[in-house]
Amino acid sequence: MEVNGYAIEPGSNLFAANLSSAELSNAPLRSAILRSASLQGATLEGATLCAADMRQAILTDASFEKAHLAGANMSSSFLYRANLTEADLRDVLLGEAELGEAVLRRADLRGADMRDAKLEGAVLTGATLEDARLEGAVYTDGTQFPIGFDPSQAGMVHA
């Protein structure tokens, strides 16, 4: 599979690639290097991105609905308004990521490292947060959590 002149396959080196608005549904990108890539507005629904390096990637308005991202490194990435509904985010590194207004409804975040992430206005209703690291993550009154979840007990900071 090729998109915008880039090979879309497991282990692809897409460092700083411009894939904005690309249609990548069900793309096989396991262990791909997407560091500093621009995927703004891209559709990655059902894509396999397990163990991908997505540090500092621009993922604003991207759709990862039902995507497989277990073990991916998304530290310091920009996921503003991204749709991660029902995504598999087990053991994902999201430290210092910008997740403002992102939708993580029913996402599996077990074991995810979200320390110091920005979650202002994010929707986490129905998300699984067991063993997730949330110390220092910032939330607002508009952030929606799963029933019974206490952000202060998780070490989160109210903005």
PDB file of C-alpha atoms in Angstrom:
ATOM      1  CA  MET A   1       0.000   0.000   0.000  1.00  0.00           C
ATOM      2  CA  GLU A   2       1.307   3.455  -0.880  1.00  0.00           C
ATOM      3  CA  VAL A   3      -0.082   6.827   0.245  1.00  0.00           C
ATOM      4  CA  ASN A   4       1.321  10.209  -0.825  1.00  0.00           C
ATOM      5  CA  GLY A   5       4.429   8.414  -2.102  1.00  0.00           C
ATOM      6  CA  TYR A   6       5.069   6.666   1.238  1.00  0.00           C
ATOM      7  CA  ALA A   7       5.123   2.883   1.666  1.00  0.00           C
ATOM      8  CA  ILE A   8       2.513   1.930   4.267  1.00  0.00           C
ATOM      9  CA  GLU A   9       3.657  -1.367   5.766  1.00  0.00           C
ATOM     10  CA  PRO A  10       4.894  -2.791   9.071  1.00  0.00           C
ATOM     11  CA  GLY A  11       8.141  -1.137  10.188  1.00  0.00           C
ATOM     12  CA  SER A  12       7.900   1.707   7.635  1.00  0.00           C
ATOM     13  CA  ASN A  13      10.179   4.681   8.268  1.00  0.00           C
ATOM     14  CA  LEU A  14       7.770   7.616   8.004  1.00  0.00           C
ATOM     15  CA  PHE A  15       9.829  10.058  10.083  1.00  0.00           C
ATOM     16  CA  ALA A  16       8.420  13.586   9.570  1.00  0.00           C
ATOM     17  CA  ALA A  17       6.189  12.324   6.728  1.00  0.00           C
ATOM     18  CA  ASN A  18       3.250  14.479   5.637  1.00  0.00           C
ATOM     19  CA  LEU A  19       0.204  12.228   5.748  1.00  0.00           C
ATOM     20  CA  SER A  20      -2.308  14.925   6.660  1.00  0.00           C
ATOM     21  CA  SER A  21      -5.881  13.941   5.766  1.00  0.00           C
ATOM     22  CA  ALA A  22      -4.655  10.541   4.493  1.00  0.00           C
ATOM     23  CA  GLU A  23      -7.037   7.570   4.383  1.00  0.00           C
ATOM     24  CA  LEU A  24      -5.211   4.890   6.377  1.00  0.00           C
ATOM     25  CA  SER A  25      -8.078   2.795   7.727  1.00  0.00           C
ATOM     26  CA  ASN A  26      -6.886  -0.721   8.631  1.00  0.00           C
ATOM     27  CA  ALA A  27      -3.304   0.222   7.664  1.00  0.00           C
ATOM     28  CA  PRO A  28      -0.644  -2.306   8.788  1.00  0.00           C
ATOM     29  CA  LEU A  29       1.815   0.014  10.567  1.00  0.00           C
ATOM     30  CA  ARG A  30       3.073  -2.202  13.418  1.00  0.00           C
ATOM     31  CA  SER A  31       6.453  -0.876  14.678  1.00  0.00           C
ATOM     32  CA  ALA A  32       6.414   1.952  12.108  1.00  0.00           C
ATOM     33  CA  ILE A  33       8.452   5.095  12.726  1.00  0.00           C
ATOM     34  CA  LEU A  34       6.046   8.037  12.593  1.00  0.00           C
ATOM     35  CA  ARG A  35       8.053  10.348  14.827  1.00  0.00           C
ATOM     36  CA  SER A  36       7.337  14.020  14.047  1.00  0.00           C
ATOM     37  CA  ALA A  37       4.998  12.954  11.222  1.00  0.00           C
ATOM     38  CA  SER A  38       1.930  15.030  10.358  1.00  0.00           C
ATOM     39  CA  LEU A  39      -1.267  12.996  10.315  1.00  0.00           C
ATOM     40  CA  GLN A  40      -3.584  15.902  11.014  1.00  0.00           C
ATOM     41  CA  GLY A  41      -7.127  14.949  10.030  1.00  0.00           C
ATOM     42  CA  ALA A  42      -6.020  11.482   8.883  1.00  0.00           C
ATOM     43  CA  THR A  43      -8.322   8.462   9.157  1.00  0.00           C
ATOM     44  CA  LEU A  44      -6.636   5.490  10.861  1.00  0.00           C
ATOM     45  CA  GLU A  45      -9.746   3.603  11.950  1.00  0.00           C
ATOM     46  CA  GLY A  46      -8.908  -0.020  12.701  1.00  0.00           C
ATOM     47  CA  ALA A  47      -5.233   0.560  11.829  1.00  0.00           C
ATOM     48  CA  THR A  48      -2.547  -1.542  13.501  1.00  0.00           C
ATOM     49  CA  LEU A  49       0.050   0.743  15.085  1.00  0.00           C
ATOM     50  CA  CYS A  50       1.247  -1.530  17.907  1.00  0.00           C
ATOM     51  CA  ALA A  51       4.750  -0.562  19.097  1.00  0.00           C
ATOM     52  CA  ALA A  52       4.878   2.353  16.619  1.00  0.00           C
ATOM     53  CA  ASP A  53       7.118   5.354  17.382  1.00  0.00           C
ATOM     54  CA  MET A  54       4.763   8.328  17.171  1.00  0.00           C
ATOM     55  CA  ARG A  55       6.645  10.733  19.434  1.00  0.00           C
ATOM     56  CA  GLN A  56       5.953  14.397  18.679  1.00  0.00           C
ATOM     57  CA  ALA A  57       3.581  13.468  15.839  1.00  0.00           C
ATOM     58  CA  ILE A  58       0.851  15.918  14.842  1.00  0.00           C
ATOM     59  CA  LEU A  59      -2.370  13.920  15.153  1.00  0.00           C
ATOM     60  CA  THR A  60      -4.864  16.753  15.625  1.00  0.00           C
ATOM     61  CA  ASP A  61      -8.373  15.826  14.431  1.00  0.00           C
ATOM     62  CA  ALA A  62      -7.177  12.332  13.399  1.00  0.00           C
ATOM     63  CA  SER A  63      -9.503   9.352  13.819  1.00  0.00           C
ATOM     64  CA  PHE A  64      -8.091   6.237  15.503  1.00  0.00           C
ATOM     65  CA  GLU A  65     -11.460   4.637  16.225  1.00  0.00           C
ATOM     66  CA  LYS A  66     -10.946   0.934  17.075  1.00  0.00           C
ATOM     67  CA  ALA A  67      -7.244   1.241  16.169  1.00  0.00           C
ATOM     68  CA  HIS A  68      -4.668  -1.108  17.686  1.00  0.00           C
ATOM     69  CA  LEU A  69      -1.994   1.026  19.380  1.00  0.00           C
ATOM     70  CA  ALA A  70      -0.825  -1.231  22.236  1.00  0.00           C
ATOM     71  CA  GLY A  71       2.745  -0.423  23.234  1.00  0.00           C
ATOM     72  CA  ALA A  72       3.047   2.600  20.923  1.00  0.00           C
ATOM     73  CA  ASN A  73       5.146   5.584  21.998  1.00  0.00           C
ATOM     74  CA  MET A  74       3.019   8.706  21.556  1.00  0.00           C
ATOM     75  CA  SER A  75       4.898  10.865  24.064  1.00  0.00           C
ATOM     76  CA  SER A  76       4.680  14.612  23.411  1.00  0.00           C
ATOM     77  CA  SER A  77       2.343  14.046  20.454  1.00  0.00           C
ATOM     78  CA  PHE A  78      -0.497  16.406  19.550  1.00  0.00           C
ATOM     79  CA  LEU A  79      -3.830  14.574  19.704  1.00  0.00           C
ATOM     80  CA  TYR A  80      -6.080  17.615  20.096  1.00  0.00           C
ATOM     81  CA  ARG A  81      -9.664  16.645  19.168  1.00  0.00           C
ATOM     82  CA  ALA A  82      -8.496  13.185  18.044  1.00  0.00           C
ATOM     83  CA  ASN A  83     -11.044  10.367  18.052  1.00  0.00           C
ATOM     84  CA  LEU A  84      -9.692   7.336  19.948  1.00  0.00           C
ATOM     85  CA  THR A  85     -13.073   5.727  20.607  1.00  0.00           C
ATOM     86  CA  GLU A  86     -12.678   2.031  21.489  1.00  0.00           C
ATOM     87  CA  ALA A  87      -8.955   2.159  20.641  1.00  0.00           C
ATOM     88  CA  ASP A  88      -6.569  -0.386  22.166  1.00  0.00           C
ATOM     89  CA  LEU A  89      -4.134   1.852  24.049  1.00  0.00           C
ATOM     90  CA  ARG A  90      -2.757  -0.723  26.480  1.00  0.00           C
ATOM     91  CA  ASP A  91       0.731   0.173  27.714  1.00  0.00           C
ATOM     92  CA  VAL A  92       0.893   3.205  25.408  1.00  0.00           C
ATOM     93  CA  LEU A  93       3.296   6.016  26.315  1.00  0.00           C
ATOM     94  CA  LEU A  94       1.341   9.289  26.265  1.00  0.00           C
ATOM     95  CA  GLY A  95       3.511  11.327  28.633  1.00  0.00           C
ATOM     96  CA  GLU A  96       3.237  15.077  27.976  1.00  0.00           C
ATOM     97  CA  ALA A  97       0.851  14.419  25.065  1.00  0.00           C
ATOM     98  CA  GLU A  98      -1.742  17.065  24.178  1.00  0.00           C
ATOM     99  CA  LEU A  99      -5.146  15.338  24.366  1.00  0.00           C
ATOM    100  CA  GLY A 100      -7.369  18.393  24.788  1.00  0.00           C
ATOM    101  CA  GLU A 101     -10.937  17.631  23.664  1.00  0.00           C
ATOM    102  CA  ALA A 102      -9.849  14.165  22.482  1.00  0.00           C
ATOM    103  CA  VAL A 103     -12.495  11.438  22.578  1.00  0.00           C
ATOM    104  CA  LEU A 104     -11.276   8.285  24.342  1.00  0.00           C
ATOM    105  CA  ARG A 105     -14.738   6.819  24.924  1.00  0.00           C
ATOM    106  CA  ARG A 106     -14.486   3.102  25.838  1.00  0.00           C
ATOM    107  CA  ALA A 107     -10.732   3.116  25.064  1.00  0.00           C
ATOM    108  CA  ASP A 108      -8.569   0.481  26.747  1.00  0.00           C
ATOM    109  CA  LEU A 109      -5.878   2.442  28.611  1.00  0.00           C
ATOM    110  CA  ARG A 110      -4.733  -0.322  30.959  1.00  0.00           C
ATOM    111  CA  GLY A 111      -1.097   0.281  31.883  1.00  0.00           C
ATOM    112  CA  ALA A 112      -0.863   3.463  29.783  1.00  0.00           C
ATOM    113  CA  ASP A 113       1.655   6.085  30.919  1.00  0.00           C
ATOM    114  CA  MET A 114      -0.161   9.419  30.706  1.00  0.00           C
ATOM    115  CA  ARG A 115       1.955  11.361  33.193  1.00  0.00           C
ATOM    116  CA  ASP A 116       1.854  15.116  32.568  1.00  0.00           C
ATOM    117  CA  ALA A 117      -0.549  14.723  29.619  1.00  0.00           C
ATOM    118  CA  LYS A 118      -2.998  17.538  28.886  1.00  0.00           C
ATOM    119  CA  LEU A 119      -6.578  16.222  29.081  1.00  0.00           C
ATOM    120  CA  GLU A 120      -8.545  19.482  29.147  1.00  0.00           C
ATOM    121  CA  GLY A 121     -12.063  18.726  27.936  1.00  0.00           C
ATOM    122  CA  ALA A 122     -11.207  15.140  26.953  1.00  0.00           C
ATOM    123  CA  VAL A 123     -13.941  12.486  26.999  1.00  0.00           C
ATOM    124  CA  LEU A 124     -12.900   9.317  28.860  1.00  0.00           C
ATOM    125  CA  THR A 125     -16.375   7.930  29.606  1.00  0.00           C
ATOM    126  CA  GLY A 126     -16.344   4.152  29.649  1.00  0.00           C
ATOM    127  CA  ALA A 127     -12.540   4.036  29.292  1.00  0.00           C
ATOM    128  CA  THR A 128     -10.588   1.346  31.140  1.00  0.00           C
ATOM    129  CA  LEU A 129      -7.932   3.050  33.278  1.00  0.00           C
ATOM    130  CA  GLU A 130      -6.635   0.219  35.494  1.00  0.00           C
ATOM    131  CA  ASP A 131      -2.905   0.611  36.194  1.00  0.00           C
ATOM    132  CA  ALA A 132      -2.729   3.771  34.049  1.00  0.00           C
ATOM    133  CA  ARG A 133      -0.161   6.334  35.245  1.00  0.00           C
ATOM    134  CA  LEU A 134      -1.860   9.749  35.396  1.00  0.00           C
ATOM    135  CA  GLU A 135       0.314  11.697  37.855  1.00  0.00           C
ATOM    136  CA  GLY A 136       0.574  15.337  36.845  1.00  0.00           C
ATOM    137  CA  ALA A 137      -1.928  14.982  33.993  1.00  0.00           C
ATOM    138  CA  VAL A 138      -4.038  18.127  33.673  1.00  0.00           C
ATOM    139  CA  TYR A 139      -7.837  18.097  33.499  1.00  0.00           C
ATOM    140  CA  THR A 140     -10.619  20.692  33.636  1.00  0.00           C
ATOM    141  CA  ASP A 141     -14.241  20.729  34.734  1.00  0.00           C
ATOM    142  CA  GLY A 142     -15.074  19.795  31.132  1.00  0.00           C
ATOM    143  CA  THR A 143     -13.051  16.574  31.223  1.00  0.00           C
ATOM    144  CA  GLN A 144     -15.400  13.566  31.372  1.00  0.00           C
ATOM    145  CA  PHE A 145     -14.237  10.509  33.332  1.00  0.00           C
ATOM    146  CA  PRO A 146     -15.555   6.962  33.762  1.00  0.00           C
ATOM    147  CA  ILE A 147     -18.158   6.565  36.517  1.00  0.00           C
ATOM    148  CA  GLY A 148     -16.480   6.372  39.915  1.00  0.00           C
ATOM    149  CA  PHE A 149     -13.071   7.610  38.718  1.00  0.00           C
ATOM    150  CA  ASP A 150     -11.419  10.161  41.050  1.00  0.00           C
ATOM    151  CA  PRO A 151      -8.819  12.242  39.173  1.00  0.00           C
ATOM    152  CA  SER A 152      -7.279  13.690  42.331  1.00  0.00           C
ATOM    153  CA  GLN A 153      -6.759  10.194  43.739  1.00  0.00           C
ATOM    154  CA  ALA A 154      -4.924   9.332  40.502  1.00  0.00           C
ATOM    155  CA  GLY A 155      -2.579  12.300  41.056  1.00  0.00           C
ATOM    156  CA  MET A 156      -4.083  14.460  38.327  1.00  0.00           C
ATOM    157  CA  VAL A 157      -3.996  18.262  38.465  1.00  0.00           C
ATOM    158  CA  HIS A 158      -7.084  20.456  37.994  1.00  0.00           C
ATOM    159  CA  ALA A 159      -6.458  23.474  35.759  1.00  0.00           C
TER     160      ALA A 159
END
